[in-house]
Tab-separated table of C-alpha atoms in Angstrom:
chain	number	residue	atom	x	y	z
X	728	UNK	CA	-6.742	0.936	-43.941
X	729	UNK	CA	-7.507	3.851	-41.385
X	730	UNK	CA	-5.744	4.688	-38.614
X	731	UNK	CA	-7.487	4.844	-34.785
X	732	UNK	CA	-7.042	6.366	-31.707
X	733	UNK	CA	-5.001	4.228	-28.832
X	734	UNK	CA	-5.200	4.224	-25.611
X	735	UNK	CA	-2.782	2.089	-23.688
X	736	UNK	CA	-2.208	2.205	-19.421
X	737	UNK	CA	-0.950	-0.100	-16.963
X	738	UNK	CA	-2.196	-0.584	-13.971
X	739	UNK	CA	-1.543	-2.328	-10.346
X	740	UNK	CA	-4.111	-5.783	-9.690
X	741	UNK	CA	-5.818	-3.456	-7.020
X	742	UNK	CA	-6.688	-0.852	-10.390
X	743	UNK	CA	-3.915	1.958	-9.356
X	744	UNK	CA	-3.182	4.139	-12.105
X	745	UNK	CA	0.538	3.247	-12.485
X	746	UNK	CA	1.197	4.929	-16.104
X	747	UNK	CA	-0.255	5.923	-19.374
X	748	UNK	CA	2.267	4.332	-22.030
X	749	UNK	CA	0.507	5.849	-24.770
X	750	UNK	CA	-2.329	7.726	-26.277
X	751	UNK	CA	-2.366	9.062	-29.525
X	752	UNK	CA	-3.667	8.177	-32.972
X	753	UNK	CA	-1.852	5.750	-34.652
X	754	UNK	CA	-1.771	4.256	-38.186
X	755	UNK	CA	-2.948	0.805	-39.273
X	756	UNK	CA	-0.576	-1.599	-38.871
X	757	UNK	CA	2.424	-3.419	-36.597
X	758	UNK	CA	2.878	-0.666	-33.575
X	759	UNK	CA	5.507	-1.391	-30.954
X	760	UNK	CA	5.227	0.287	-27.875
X	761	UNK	CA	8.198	-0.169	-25.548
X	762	UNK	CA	7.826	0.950	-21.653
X	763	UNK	CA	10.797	1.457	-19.645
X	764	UNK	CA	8.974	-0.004	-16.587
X	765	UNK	CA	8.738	3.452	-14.338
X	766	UNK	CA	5.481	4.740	-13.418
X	767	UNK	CA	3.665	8.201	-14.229
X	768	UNK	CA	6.829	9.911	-11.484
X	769	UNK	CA	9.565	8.327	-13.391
X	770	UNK	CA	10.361	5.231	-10.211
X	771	UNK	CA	10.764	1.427	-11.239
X	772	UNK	CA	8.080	-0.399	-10.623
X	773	UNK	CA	8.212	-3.205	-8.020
X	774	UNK	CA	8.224	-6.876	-9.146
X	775	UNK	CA	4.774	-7.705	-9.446
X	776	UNK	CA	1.968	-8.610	-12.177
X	777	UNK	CA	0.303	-5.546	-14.011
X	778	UNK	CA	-2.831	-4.963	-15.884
X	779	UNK	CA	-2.245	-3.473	-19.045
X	780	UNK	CA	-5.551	-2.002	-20.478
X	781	UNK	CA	-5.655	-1.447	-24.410
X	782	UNK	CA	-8.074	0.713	-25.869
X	783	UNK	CA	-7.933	0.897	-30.165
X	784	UNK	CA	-10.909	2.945	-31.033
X	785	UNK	CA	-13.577	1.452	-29.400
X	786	UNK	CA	-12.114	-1.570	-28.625
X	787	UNK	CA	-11.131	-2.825	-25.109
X	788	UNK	CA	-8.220	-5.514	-24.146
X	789	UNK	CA	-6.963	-6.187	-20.905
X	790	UNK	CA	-3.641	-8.285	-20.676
X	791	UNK	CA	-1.632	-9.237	-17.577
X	792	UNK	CA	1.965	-8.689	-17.338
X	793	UNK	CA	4.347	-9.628	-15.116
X	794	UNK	CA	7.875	-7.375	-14.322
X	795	UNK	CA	10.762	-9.484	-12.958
X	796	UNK	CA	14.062	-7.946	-12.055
């Protein structure tokens, strides 16, 4: 198994840049990727649902997620 590059950034429903939570390469297998729930200038981010866009090579995923205080 080969590694790939990965891409991950989360962004507001309306498509704001909010953060870029990773992007390096990374090897095959089980990643976890915490996020401490600030954006790119270190604040908390509201309550409110996200878009979290995953690239892995040339692969795209888009996942909602939802931050609750």
């Amino acid at each position: 198994e080969q590694g790939a590059d990965v891409k991950i950034r989360v962004f507001t429903m309306t498509g704001k840049l909010v953060r870029e939570v990773m992007n390096k390469r990374c090897e095959a297998g089980f990643q976890e990727i915490p996020w401490d729930k600030q954006n790119k200038d270190g604040e908390s981010v509201s309550q409110s649902l996200y878009l979290v866009v995953v690239h892995i090579g040339d692969k795209k995923e888009v996942l909602r997620l939802g931050v609750r205080r």
